[in-house]
Amino acid sequence: MRSSQEQRVLFITPEVFPFCKTGGLGDVSAALPAALRMLNTDVRLLLPGYPQVLAGAKYQYQVFEFKELAHFPPAVLLSARISLNKAEHIPAFIIDCPGLYRRDGGPYMDEYGRDWPDNALRFGLLAKIGAILSSDASPIAWRPHIAHCNDWQSGLTPAYLHFHSGKKAATVMTIHNLAFQGVFPPGSAVQLGLPPASFDINGVEYYGNMSFLKAGLYYADHITTVSPSYAEEIQTEPLGFGLQGLLAGRRQSITGIINGISLNEWDPATDRNVIKNYSSKKLPDKSVNKLAVQHELGLTESPGVPLLGVVSRLNHQKGTDLLIDIAPQLAALPAQLAILGNGPAELEHRLAMLALTYPGVIAVRMGFNERLSHLIEAGADCFLMPSRFEPCGLNQMYSQRYGTPPVVHATGGLKDTVVDCTPQTLANGSASGFVFAPSTADELMGAIKRAIETYHDKKTWQRLQKNGMAKDFSWNASATAYRELYLTLRG
Ligand code: ADP
Ligand code: GLC
């Protein structure tokens, strides 16, 4: 095998923890590059200069000014360092374009949940500069062998590179979620500087519009998904979201690589967001966190009633409606439910009504709250993820590591990372949660009942908790798989 010592990768992403995170992509964009750097791969991030990124990144200096980039406003390229903690740092290029990125609100939407109207331009610029830096047109000396694109926001990079005739990096397009496709009006392709010929079924055209993600999937040298099961699921209806034909046609160029988790951020023995640290050898200490969740959320402070936790974007994908449907049955079990999430007003309203109907039993906190997400992982007895589809999912892995067995629908990464509790899996030591299918309220309720029966059998429950806590969810194996993939693409 050739040495990967000199392997250089530009990791193009719209999010990175701790500065910008709306979901798992933020976590992955920090932890995977950090793990790759441990494997002697020179990974650097390319990020939009949102206010939080500009305020938090260290050692910033200007490396180039894109004064006259056709189709885009002027932008400055900064070099900086993203510190994840005292030990882990990732070099980053930040695109400072005040008119596009320096604004209040989220990375994709304003504070009212409306998409920014100039998203095509905002992420077109990210992809364009990603392509320039990955080619012999780059104004800087550091030149990557691989441009690693993540989700639709960087999907145009492989398209721009395809139409560049000089030397260029190989491209990897990672699908974190096929449901978000970056669809814009047909004229956008030419407005963003792609040749008219690219607006074709064999190109960026997608049912009459243009799609950033389709562009990436069509032009990238290789495609990855964030779990092996999801790689299969997207090649057929309904999880192909209209792209199943293209994906099935490219099946030889698709690899499913399961995400890992950051053991620095998510370790119950060291987590600074929990009230009392614990480990599999000190499991009784976990109950202090349960009382803390009950106290903070206004639930009845009873140690013996099973506490079910949810931390999630609230939407159809995550099965929020299924949770609402079973809530009255849950309350009657009895069990408590603690939900942290954010989503459309209609769902938030329905959840708020549930909390009002079942005071002390169901508690809901809206908004994005990193600290509370860790505390719920630590304090809940069981974690619910009834996602209709889940490309990978991180919380089921956090939950297992925190001794909080998850109840999950058998889909995507949930299926790949949770082992259903049965007499056989208990006997061979692999059981780590409860898996159900299909994704109906009845099946979800059935799995929760199984979980609660097991919960009341303390010895078996502890075995389940310890099995999950002992599993290796580190990035080592997956980062190695990416490094190997990069090497074959360079070849
Ligand atoms: P997705 O990326 O589809 O939202 P993942 O399971 O991959 O799902 O990752 C979700 C990440 O976002 C996890 O780190 C989870 O803890 C976090 N998260 C989701 N909702 C919230 C919230 N309301 N507050 C804090 N963290 C949240
Ligand atoms: C997406 C997916 C989620 C995955 C995350 C990180 O947001 O919905 O399943 O874990 O990306 O890859």
Short mmCIF file of C-alpha atoms and ligand atoms in Angstrom, two decimals:
data_model
loop_
_atom_site.label_atom_id
_atom_site.label_comp_id
_atom_site.label_asym_id
_atom_site.label_seq_id
_atom_site.Cartn_x
_atom_site.Cartn_y
_atom_site.Cartn_z
CA MET A 1 0.00 0.00 0.00
CA ARG A 2 1.23 3.48 -0.79
CA SER A 3 1.90 5.82 2.08
CA SER A 4 -0.93 8.25 2.82
CA GLN A 5 1.58 10.60 4.45
CA GLU A 6 1.23 13.23 1.76
CA GLN A 7 -2.50 12.77 1.15
CA ARG A 8 -4.28 16.14 1.09
CA VAL A 9 -8.06 16.51 1.35
CA LEU A 10 -10.26 19.59 1.12
CA PHE A 11 -13.36 18.84 3.23
CA ILE A 12 -16.09 21.15 1.97
CA THR A 13 -18.95 21.55 4.41
CA PRO A 14 -21.64 24.07 5.38
CA GLU A 15 -21.48 23.17 9.13
CA VAL A 16 -18.90 22.40 11.79
CA PHE A 17 -19.30 21.84 15.51
CA PRO A 18 -18.90 23.84 17.79
CA PHE A 19 -19.58 26.93 15.64
CA CYS A 20 -22.37 25.86 13.37
CA LYS A 21 -24.49 22.76 13.91
CA THR A 22 -28.09 22.10 12.89
CA GLY A 23 -27.73 18.32 13.10
CA GLY A 24 -25.33 15.42 12.65
CA LEU A 25 -23.44 17.00 9.73
CA GLY A 26 -21.92 19.53 12.14
CA ASP A 27 -20.69 16.77 14.43
CA VAL A 28 -19.34 14.66 11.55
CA SER A 29 -17.55 17.64 9.93
CA ALA A 30 -15.54 18.07 13.12
CA ALA A 31 -14.95 14.48 14.21
CA LEU A 32 -14.16 12.83 10.86
CA PRO A 33 -11.49 15.35 9.77
CA ALA A 34 -9.98 15.16 13.28
CA ALA A 35 -9.84 11.35 13.03
CA LEU A 36 -8.35 11.51 9.52
CA ARG A 37 -5.65 13.88 10.72
CA MET A 38 -4.72 11.27 13.35
CA LEU A 39 -4.20 8.93 10.39
CA ASN A 40 -1.67 11.31 8.80
CA THR A 41 -4.08 12.75 6.27
CA ASP A 42 -3.77 16.49 5.72
CA VAL A 43 -7.46 17.43 5.85
CA ARG A 44 -8.49 21.08 5.74
CA LEU A 45 -12.02 22.40 5.95
CA LEU A 46 -13.64 24.87 3.60
CA LEU A 47 -16.46 26.76 5.32
CA PRO A 48 -18.72 29.78 4.78
CA GLY A 49 -17.78 32.71 7.03
CA TYR A 50 -20.90 32.82 9.20
CA PRO A 51 -20.61 35.24 12.16
CA GLN A 52 -20.11 32.35 14.63
CA VAL A 53 -17.29 30.88 12.53
CA LEU A 54 -15.55 34.26 12.13
CA ALA A 55 -15.91 34.90 15.87
CA GLY A 56 -14.64 31.47 16.94
CA ALA A 57 -11.91 30.41 14.51
CA LYS A 58 -8.39 31.15 15.72
CA TYR A 59 -5.29 32.59 14.01
CA GLN A 60 -7.16 34.06 11.04
CA TYR A 61 -5.23 35.64 8.21
CA GLN A 62 -6.05 36.52 4.62
CA VAL A 63 -4.62 34.20 1.99
CA PHE A 64 -6.34 35.56 -1.11
CA GLU A 65 -8.95 37.99 -2.31
CA PHE A 66 -11.37 36.84 -5.00
CA LYS A 67 -12.03 40.31 -6.40
CA GLU A 68 -13.57 39.48 -9.73
CA LEU A 69 -15.01 36.01 -9.57
CA ALA A 70 -17.55 35.96 -12.40
CA HIS A 71 -21.15 35.41 -11.22
CA PHE A 72 -20.29 35.98 -7.53
CA PRO A 73 -19.71 38.93 -5.20
CA PRO A 74 -16.12 39.59 -4.06
CA ALA A 75 -14.91 37.34 -1.24
CA VAL A 76 -11.82 36.99 0.91
CA LEU A 77 -10.28 33.61 1.66
CA LEU A 78 -9.05 33.32 5.23
CA SER A 79 -6.84 30.64 6.69
CA ALA A 80 -7.65 29.76 10.30
CA ARG A 81 -7.77 27.02 12.89
CA ILE A 82 -10.88 25.37 14.34
CA SER A 83 -10.21 24.08 17.86
CA LEU A 84 -12.50 21.27 18.90
CA ASN A 85 -10.95 20.99 22.34
CA LYS A 86 -7.51 21.43 23.89
CA ALA A 87 -6.04 18.55 21.90
CA GLU A 88 -7.84 18.57 18.54
CA HIS A 89 -7.46 21.34 15.95
CA ILE A 90 -8.39 21.39 12.27
CA PRO A 91 -6.97 23.87 9.76
CA ALA A 92 -9.71 25.61 7.85
CA PHE A 93 -10.23 27.95 4.93
CA ILE A 94 -13.08 30.35 5.59
CA ILE A 95 -14.85 32.29 2.86
CA ASP A 96 -15.53 35.78 4.14
CA CYS A 97 -18.26 37.25 1.97
CA PRO A 98 -20.22 39.60 4.25
CA GLY A 99 -23.18 40.08 1.88
CA LEU A 100 -23.82 36.34 1.72
CA TYR A 101 -22.83 34.91 5.08
CA ARG A 102 -22.63 37.58 7.77
CA ARG A 103 -26.22 37.73 8.94
CA ASP A 104 -28.29 36.70 11.95
CA GLY A 105 -30.43 33.57 11.73
CA GLY A 106 -29.48 30.02 10.77
CA PRO A 107 -27.12 28.80 8.05
CA TYR A 108 -29.95 27.93 5.67
CA MET A 109 -32.98 29.77 6.99
CA ASP A 110 -33.93 33.02 8.66
CA GLU A 111 -35.28 33.17 12.20
CA TYR A 112 -38.82 32.46 10.92
CA GLY A 113 -37.81 29.22 9.22
CA ARG A 114 -37.87 30.62 5.68
CA ASP A 115 -35.06 29.53 3.34
CA TRP A 116 -32.69 32.39 2.56
CA PRO A 117 -33.73 33.57 -0.92
CA ASP A 118 -30.10 33.69 -2.08
CA ASN A 119 -29.13 30.15 -1.02
CA ALA A 120 -28.17 29.20 -4.59
CA LEU A 121 -25.63 32.03 -4.64
CA ARG A 122 -24.47 31.41 -1.05
CA PHE A 123 -23.70 27.74 -1.57
CA GLY A 124 -22.79 28.18 -5.21
CA LEU A 125 -19.91 30.33 -3.93
CA LEU A 126 -18.87 27.69 -1.40
CA ALA A 127 -18.82 25.06 -4.16
CA LYS A 128 -17.10 27.36 -6.67
CA ILE A 129 -14.24 28.26 -4.34
CA GLY A 130 -14.03 24.57 -3.37
CA ALA A 131 -13.53 23.75 -7.06
CA ILE A 132 -10.97 26.51 -7.62
CA LEU A 133 -8.88 25.41 -4.62
CA SER A 134 -9.05 21.82 -5.92
CA SER A 135 -7.65 22.65 -9.36
CA ASP A 136 -4.60 24.14 -11.05
CA ALA A 137 -6.51 27.44 -11.17
CA SER A 138 -5.99 27.75 -7.42
CA PRO A 139 -4.26 30.93 -6.24
CA ILE A 140 -2.70 29.12 -3.25
CA ALA A 141 0.09 26.58 -3.03
CA TRP A 142 -1.72 23.95 -0.93
CA ARG A 143 -3.48 21.72 -3.46
CA PRO A 144 -5.70 18.77 -2.40
CA HIS A 145 -5.69 15.34 -4.04
CA ILE A 146 -9.32 14.92 -3.01
CA ALA A 147 -12.24 17.36 -2.81
CA HIS A 148 -14.61 15.79 -0.29
CA CYS A 149 -18.09 17.32 -0.67
CA ASN A 150 -20.85 17.01 1.90
CA ASP A 151 -24.56 17.26 1.07
CA TRP A 152 -26.21 19.55 -1.50
CA GLN A 153 -24.47 22.70 -0.26
CA SER A 154 -21.21 21.56 -1.84
CA GLY A 155 -22.80 19.52 -4.64
CA LEU A 156 -21.74 21.90 -7.42
CA THR A 157 -18.01 21.42 -6.76
CA PRO A 158 -17.80 18.21 -8.85
CA ALA A 159 -19.79 19.95 -11.62
CA TYR A 160 -17.45 22.95 -11.76
CA LEU A 161 -14.44 20.63 -11.71
CA HIS A 162 -15.91 18.48 -14.49
CA PHE A 163 -15.92 21.52 -16.80
CA HIS A 164 -12.40 22.55 -15.81
CA SER A 165 -9.92 21.31 -18.38
CA GLY A 166 -6.74 21.62 -16.29
CA LYS A 167 -5.44 19.47 -13.48
CA LYS A 168 -7.90 18.78 -10.70
CA ALA A 169 -8.57 16.76 -7.57
CA ALA A 170 -10.69 13.60 -7.51
CA THR A 171 -14.12 14.17 -5.96
CA VAL A 172 -16.10 12.36 -3.28
CA MET A 173 -19.74 13.28 -2.70
CA THR A 174 -21.07 12.20 0.68
CA ILE A 175 -24.84 11.95 1.09
CA HIS A 176 -25.81 12.73 4.66
CA ASN A 177 -29.45 13.11 3.73
CA LEU A 178 -30.91 12.62 0.26
CA ALA A 179 -34.13 14.37 1.28
CA PHE A 180 -32.41 17.77 1.06
CA GLN A 181 -31.50 18.29 -2.59
CA GLY A 182 -30.81 21.98 -3.11
CA VAL A 183 -33.39 22.50 -5.87
CA PHE A 184 -33.43 25.88 -7.63
CA PRO A 185 -35.07 27.35 -10.77
CA PRO A 186 -33.72 26.14 -14.13
CA GLY A 187 -31.91 29.42 -14.90
CA SER A 188 -29.71 29.02 -11.82
CA ALA A 189 -27.19 26.74 -13.50
CA VAL A 190 -26.15 29.39 -16.04
CA GLN A 191 -26.44 32.19 -13.47
CA LEU A 192 -23.90 30.33 -11.35
CA GLY A 193 -21.47 30.01 -14.24
CA LEU A 194 -22.11 26.45 -15.40
CA PRO A 195 -22.27 25.91 -19.17
CA PRO A 196 -25.79 25.70 -20.68
CA ALA A 197 -25.02 22.11 -21.71
CA SER A 198 -24.90 21.10 -18.06
CA PHE A 199 -28.65 21.69 -17.79
CA ASP A 200 -29.52 18.22 -19.01
CA ILE A 201 -30.78 14.95 -17.59
CA ASN A 202 -27.13 13.91 -17.89
CA GLY A 203 -26.09 16.84 -15.74
CA VAL A 204 -27.63 19.15 -13.18
CA GLU A 205 -31.22 19.09 -14.44
CA TYR A 206 -33.73 17.57 -12.03
CA TYR A 207 -37.39 17.29 -13.11
CA GLY A 208 -37.26 20.65 -14.86
CA ASN A 209 -35.27 22.48 -12.17
CA MET A 210 -31.64 22.26 -11.22
CA SER A 211 -30.44 20.34 -8.17
CA PHE A 212 -27.12 20.92 -6.43
CA LEU A 213 -27.17 17.43 -4.94
CA LYS A 214 -27.96 15.78 -8.25
CA ALA A 215 -25.03 17.67 -9.77
CA GLY A 216 -22.73 16.20 -7.14
CA LEU A 217 -24.12 12.70 -7.55
CA TYR A 218 -23.83 12.86 -11.32
CA TYR A 219 -20.34 14.36 -11.61
CA ALA A 220 -18.49 13.10 -8.53
CA ASP A 221 -15.89 10.38 -9.01
CA HIS A 222 -17.25 8.52 -6.03
CA ILE A 223 -20.33 8.67 -3.78
CA THR A 224 -20.51 7.68 -0.15
CA THR A 225 -23.42 7.35 2.22
CA VAL A 226 -23.17 7.48 6.00
CA SER A 227 -24.26 3.86 6.55
CA PRO A 228 -24.15 0.68 4.44
CA SER A 229 -27.92 0.11 4.70
CA TYR A 230 -28.68 3.63 3.47
CA ALA A 231 -26.47 3.02 0.42
CA GLU A 232 -28.87 0.23 -0.58
CA GLU A 233 -32.09 1.98 0.45
CA ILE A 234 -31.53 5.04 -1.74
CA GLN A 235 -31.31 2.94 -4.88
CA THR A 236 -35.03 2.18 -4.74
CA GLU A 237 -38.33 3.91 -4.03
CA PRO A 238 -39.32 5.54 -1.74
CA LEU A 239 -35.97 6.51 -0.20
CA GLY A 240 -34.36 7.42 -3.53
CA PHE A 241 -36.41 10.67 -3.54
CA GLY A 242 -36.45 10.70 -7.35
CA LEU A 243 -32.72 9.96 -7.66
CA GLN A 244 -32.94 6.15 -7.35
CA GLY A 245 -32.38 5.62 -11.08
CA LEU A 246 -29.19 7.68 -11.14
CA LEU A 247 -27.96 6.05 -7.95
CA ALA A 248 -28.72 2.50 -9.06
CA GLY A 249 -26.86 3.25 -12.29
CA ARG A 250 -23.83 4.34 -10.25
CA ARG A 251 -23.98 1.50 -7.74
CA GLN A 252 -20.38 0.45 -8.49
CA SER A 253 -19.24 3.90 -7.33
CA ILE A 254 -21.20 4.02 -4.06
CA THR A 255 -19.75 3.01 -0.70
CA GLY A 256 -21.59 3.06 2.63
CA ILE A 257 -19.29 4.03 5.49
CA ILE A 258 -20.91 4.20 8.90
CA ASN A 259 -20.34 7.38 10.93
CA GLY A 260 -18.50 7.22 14.23
CA ILE A 261 -18.92 9.52 17.22
CA SER A 262 -16.49 11.85 18.94
CA LEU A 263 -15.41 10.09 22.11
CA ASN A 264 -14.08 13.40 23.42
CA GLU A 265 -17.46 15.10 23.20
CA TRP A 266 -19.64 12.11 24.05
CA ASP A 267 -18.27 10.19 27.01
CA PRO A 268 -20.38 9.92 30.19
CA ALA A 269 -17.21 9.59 32.27
CA THR A 270 -15.92 13.04 31.27
CA ASP A 271 -18.89 14.94 29.79
CA ARG A 272 -18.99 18.42 31.36
CA ASN A 273 -22.65 18.90 30.44
CA VAL A 274 -23.93 16.21 32.78
CA ILE A 275 -24.52 16.60 36.50
CA LYS A 276 -22.68 13.45 37.58
CA ASN A 277 -20.17 11.56 35.47
CA TYR A 278 -20.44 7.77 35.37
CA SER A 279 -19.17 4.73 33.54
CA SER A 280 -20.27 1.11 33.16
CA LYS A 281 -18.50 0.41 36.46
CA LYS A 282 -20.38 3.22 38.18
CA LEU A 283 -23.81 2.86 36.62
CA PRO A 284 -25.80 3.80 39.74
CA ASP A 285 -24.40 7.36 39.40
CA LYS A 286 -26.40 7.71 36.16
CA SER A 287 -29.57 8.09 38.26
CA VAL A 288 -28.38 11.49 39.54
CA ASN A 289 -28.72 12.72 35.96
CA LYS A 290 -32.21 11.26 35.69
CA LEU A 291 -33.31 13.28 38.70
CA ALA A 292 -31.64 16.36 37.21
CA VAL A 293 -33.60 15.97 33.95
CA GLN A 294 -36.84 15.44 35.85
CA HIS A 295 -36.12 18.48 38.00
CA GLU A 296 -35.06 20.78 35.16
CA LEU A 297 -37.99 19.84 32.93
CA GLY A 298 -40.63 19.86 35.66
CA LEU A 299 -41.32 16.13 35.55
CA THR A 300 -42.35 14.29 38.72
CA GLU A 301 -39.09 13.36 40.44
CA SER A 302 -39.63 9.61 40.72
CA PRO A 303 -36.55 7.37 40.31
CA GLY A 304 -38.60 4.23 39.52
CA VAL A 305 -40.72 5.47 36.59
CA PRO A 306 -38.97 4.85 33.25
CA LEU A 307 -37.89 8.12 31.63
CA LEU A 308 -37.87 8.10 27.82
CA GLY A 309 -35.72 10.71 26.08
CA VAL A 310 -35.91 12.33 22.64
CA VAL A 311 -33.45 14.84 21.11
CA SER A 312 -34.35 15.54 17.52
CA ARG A 313 -35.24 17.77 14.68
CA LEU A 314 -39.04 17.60 14.72
CA ASN A 315 -40.43 16.39 11.40
CA HIS A 316 -41.85 13.55 9.33
CA GLN A 317 -38.41 11.92 8.83
CA LYS A 318 -37.87 11.69 12.58
CA GLY A 319 -41.38 10.27 13.20
CA THR A 320 -42.40 13.11 15.53
CA ASP A 321 -46.05 12.44 14.63
CA LEU A 322 -45.71 8.83 15.80
CA LEU A 323 -44.50 10.05 19.18
CA ILE A 324 -47.49 12.37 19.43
CA ASP A 325 -49.84 9.50 18.53
CA ILE A 326 -48.57 7.21 21.30
CA ALA A 327 -48.18 9.86 24.01
CA PRO A 328 -51.47 9.05 25.82
CA GLN A 329 -50.56 5.33 25.92
CA LEU A 330 -47.10 6.20 27.26
CA ALA A 331 -48.54 8.30 30.05
CA ALA A 332 -50.75 5.38 31.08
CA LEU A 333 -47.90 2.80 31.26
CA PRO A 334 -46.68 4.69 33.33
CA ALA A 335 -43.61 6.28 31.76
CA GLN A 336 -42.28 9.80 31.41
CA LEU A 337 -41.25 11.49 28.19
CA ALA A 338 -38.64 14.27 27.88
CA ILE A 339 -38.40 15.86 24.43
CA LEU A 340 -35.84 18.40 23.22
CA GLY A 341 -36.31 19.50 19.64
CA ASN A 342 -37.07 22.15 17.12
CA GLY A 343 -39.18 22.17 14.03
CA PRO A 344 -42.16 23.75 12.29
CA ALA A 345 -44.60 25.73 14.43
CA GLU A 346 -47.43 23.24 13.88
CA LEU A 347 -45.49 20.31 15.40
CA GLU A 348 -44.05 22.45 18.18
CA HIS A 349 -47.59 23.53 19.03
CA ARG A 350 -48.91 19.96 19.14
CA LEU A 351 -46.07 18.93 21.45
CA ALA A 352 -46.64 21.94 23.70
CA MET A 353 -50.31 20.90 24.00
CA LEU A 354 -49.24 17.39 25.04
CA ALA A 355 -47.02 18.79 27.79
CA LEU A 356 -49.98 20.86 29.01
CA THR A 357 -52.27 17.81 28.96
CA TYR A 358 -49.81 15.59 30.88
CA PRO A 359 -48.03 17.84 33.36
CA GLY A 360 -45.24 16.11 35.28
CA VAL A 361 -45.34 13.21 32.79
CA ILE A 362 -44.50 14.72 29.40
CA ALA A 363 -42.09 17.64 29.13
CA VAL A 364 -41.02 19.46 25.98
CA ARG A 365 -38.23 21.96 25.43
CA MET A 366 -38.12 23.73 22.07
CA GLY A 367 -34.96 25.08 20.55
CA PHE A 368 -31.39 23.94 20.07
CA ASN A 369 -29.63 23.28 23.37
CA GLU A 370 -26.34 21.38 23.26
CA ARG A 371 -26.00 21.14 27.06
CA LEU A 372 -29.49 19.75 27.56
CA SER A 373 -29.02 17.26 24.71
CA HIS A 374 -26.12 15.70 26.64
CA LEU A 375 -28.04 15.73 29.93
CA ILE A 376 -31.03 13.95 28.37
CA GLU A 377 -28.73 11.31 26.87
CA ALA A 378 -27.29 10.76 30.35
CA GLY A 379 -30.48 11.06 32.39
CA ALA A 380 -33.03 9.14 30.30
CA ASP A 381 -33.46 5.40 30.86
CA CYS A 382 -34.27 4.77 27.23
CA PHE A 383 -33.97 6.88 24.04
CA LEU A 384 -36.59 6.96 21.25
CA MET A 385 -35.75 7.26 17.53
CA PRO A 386 -38.79 6.29 15.46
CA SER A 387 -37.27 7.81 12.29
CA ARG A 388 -39.02 6.76 9.08
CA PHE A 389 -35.58 6.87 7.46
CA GLU A 390 -32.21 7.65 8.95
CA PRO A 391 -29.08 7.92 6.78
CA CYS A 392 -26.96 7.19 9.85
CA GLY A 393 -28.19 8.83 13.06
CA LEU A 394 -25.83 9.74 15.86
CA ASN A 395 -28.09 9.80 18.93
CA GLN A 396 -28.62 6.03 18.93
CA MET A 397 -24.82 5.69 19.24
CA TYR A 398 -24.58 8.40 21.90
CA SER A 399 -27.40 6.62 23.75
CA GLN A 400 -25.68 3.24 23.74
CA ARG A 401 -22.47 4.84 24.98
CA TYR A 402 -24.44 6.57 27.77
CA GLY A 403 -26.13 3.36 28.97
CA THR A 404 -29.48 4.57 27.62
CA PRO A 405 -30.69 1.74 25.35
CA PRO A 406 -32.37 3.15 22.23
CA VAL A 407 -35.68 2.12 20.70
CA VAL A 408 -35.26 2.50 16.93
CA HIS A 409 -37.00 1.80 13.64
CA ALA A 410 -35.12 -0.76 11.51
CA THR A 411 -33.82 1.64 8.88
CA GLY A 412 -30.49 2.98 7.58
CA GLY A 413 -27.83 3.56 10.20
CA LEU A 414 -30.22 2.70 13.04
CA LYS A 415 -30.48 -0.83 11.69
CA ASP A 416 -26.69 -0.98 11.26
CA THR A 417 -25.78 0.13 14.79
CA VAL A 418 -28.43 -1.20 17.20
CA VAL A 419 -28.91 -4.90 17.99
CA ASP A 420 -32.44 -5.88 19.03
CA CYS A 421 -32.80 -7.40 22.48
CA THR A 422 -33.87 -11.06 22.19
CA PRO A 423 -33.00 -14.15 24.25
CA GLN A 424 -30.36 -15.03 21.62
CA THR A 425 -28.71 -11.59 21.46
CA LEU A 426 -28.77 -11.33 25.24
CA ALA A 427 -27.07 -14.73 25.44
CA ASN A 428 -24.33 -13.81 22.97
CA GLY A 429 -23.80 -10.37 24.52
CA SER A 430 -24.71 -8.30 21.45
CA ALA A 431 -28.15 -6.96 22.50
CA SER A 432 -28.04 -3.15 22.81
CA GLY A 433 -31.56 -1.77 22.23
CA PHE A 434 -34.98 -2.41 20.73
CA VAL A 435 -35.60 -2.47 16.99
CA PHE A 436 -39.03 -2.37 15.36
CA ALA A 437 -40.59 -2.39 11.89
CA PRO A 438 -42.60 -1.17 10.11
CA SER A 439 -42.66 2.45 11.27
CA THR A 440 -46.15 2.60 12.73
CA ALA A 441 -47.37 3.89 16.07
CA ASP A 442 -48.40 0.35 17.06
CA GLU A 443 -44.98 -1.15 16.35
CA LEU A 444 -43.27 1.73 18.15
CA MET A 445 -45.53 1.20 21.15
CA GLY A 446 -44.85 -2.54 21.07
CA ALA A 447 -41.09 -1.96 21.17
CA ILE A 448 -41.43 0.55 24.03
CA LYS A 449 -43.47 -2.00 26.01
CA ARG A 450 -40.74 -4.60 25.45
CA ALA A 451 -38.16 -2.06 26.60
CA ILE A 452 -40.08 -1.20 29.75
CA GLU A 453 -40.64 -4.86 30.64
CA THR A 454 -36.90 -5.37 30.36
CA TYR A 455 -36.25 -2.19 32.34
CA HIS A 456 -38.11 -3.65 35.30
CA ASP A 457 -35.85 -6.74 35.19
CA LYS A 458 -32.86 -4.89 36.66
CA LYS A 459 -30.23 -7.56 35.96
CA THR A 460 -31.10 -7.91 32.28
CA TRP A 461 -31.36 -4.15 31.88
CA GLN A 462 -27.87 -3.67 33.26
CA ARG A 463 -26.52 -6.26 30.85
CA LEU A 464 -28.14 -4.37 27.99
CA GLN A 465 -26.71 -1.07 29.20
CA LYS A 466 -23.22 -2.51 29.59
CA ASN A 467 -23.31 -4.18 26.16
CA GLY A 468 -24.05 -0.81 24.55
CA MET A 469 -21.45 1.03 26.59
CA ALA A 470 -18.76 -1.48 25.60
CA LYS A 471 -19.35 -1.10 21.84
CA ASP A 472 -16.72 0.64 19.74
CA PHE A 473 -18.32 3.67 18.08
CA SER A 474 -15.00 5.47 17.59
CA TRP A 475 -14.12 6.93 14.19
CA ASN A 476 -11.02 4.73 13.77
CA ALA A 477 -12.44 2.11 11.43
CA SER A 478 -14.53 4.54 9.38
CA ALA A 479 -11.79 7.14 9.02
CA THR A 480 -9.52 4.34 7.82
CA ALA A 481 -12.16 3.37 5.25
CA TYR A 482 -12.28 6.98 3.94
CA ARG A 483 -8.48 7.11 3.80
CA GLU A 484 -8.42 3.89 1.76
CA LEU A 485 -11.10 5.24 -0.55
CA TYR A 486 -9.10 8.46 -1.10
CA LEU A 487 -6.07 6.35 -1.99
CA THR A 488 -7.92 4.30 -4.61
CA LEU A 489 -9.34 7.48 -6.16
CA ARG A 490 -5.91 9.05 -6.40
CA GLY A 491 -4.70 5.91 -8.10
P1 ADP B 1 -29.81 14.67 11.95
O1 ADP B 1 -28.49 15.10 11.46
O2 ADP B 1 -30.66 14.04 10.91
O3 ADP B 1 -30.56 15.75 12.66
P2 ADP B 1 -28.30 12.91 13.74
O4 ADP B 1 -28.77 11.87 14.69
O5 ADP B 1 -27.26 12.52 12.79
O6 ADP B 1 -29.60 13.49 13.03
O7 ADP B 1 -27.67 14.13 14.53
C1 ADP B 1 -28.41 15.04 15.28
C2 ADP B 1 -27.43 15.85 16.11
O8 ADP B 1 -28.04 17.07 16.46
C3 ADP B 1 -27.05 15.17 17.42
O9 ADP B 1 -25.80 15.63 17.86
C4 ADP B 1 -28.16 15.67 18.34
O10 ADP B 1 -27.80 15.56 19.70
C5 ADP B 1 -28.28 17.10 17.87
N1 ADP B 1 -29.57 17.73 18.09
C6 ADP B 1 -30.73 17.53 17.41
N2 ADP B 1 -31.70 18.34 17.87
C7 ADP B 1 -31.15 19.07 18.87
C8 ADP B 1 -31.63 20.09 19.75
N3 ADP B 1 -32.88 20.51 19.67
N4 ADP B 1 -30.77 20.60 20.65
C9 ADP B 1 -29.49 20.16 20.73
N5 ADP B 1 -28.97 19.20 19.93
C10 ADP B 1 -29.79 18.67 19.01
C1 GLC B 2 -27.95 13.70 8.28
C2 GLC B 2 -28.79 12.48 8.58
C3 GLC B 2 -28.33 11.71 9.79
C4 GLC B 2 -26.82 11.57 9.81
C5 GLC B 2 -26.17 12.94 9.70
C6 GLC B 2 -24.64 12.90 9.73
O1 GLC B 2 -28.40 14.84 8.90
O2 GLC B 2 -30.17 12.80 8.69
O3 GLC B 2 -28.92 10.43 9.80
O4 GLC B 2 -26.41 10.94 11.01
O5 GLC B 2 -26.55 13.54 8.50
O6 GLC B 2 -24.10 12.10 8.73
#
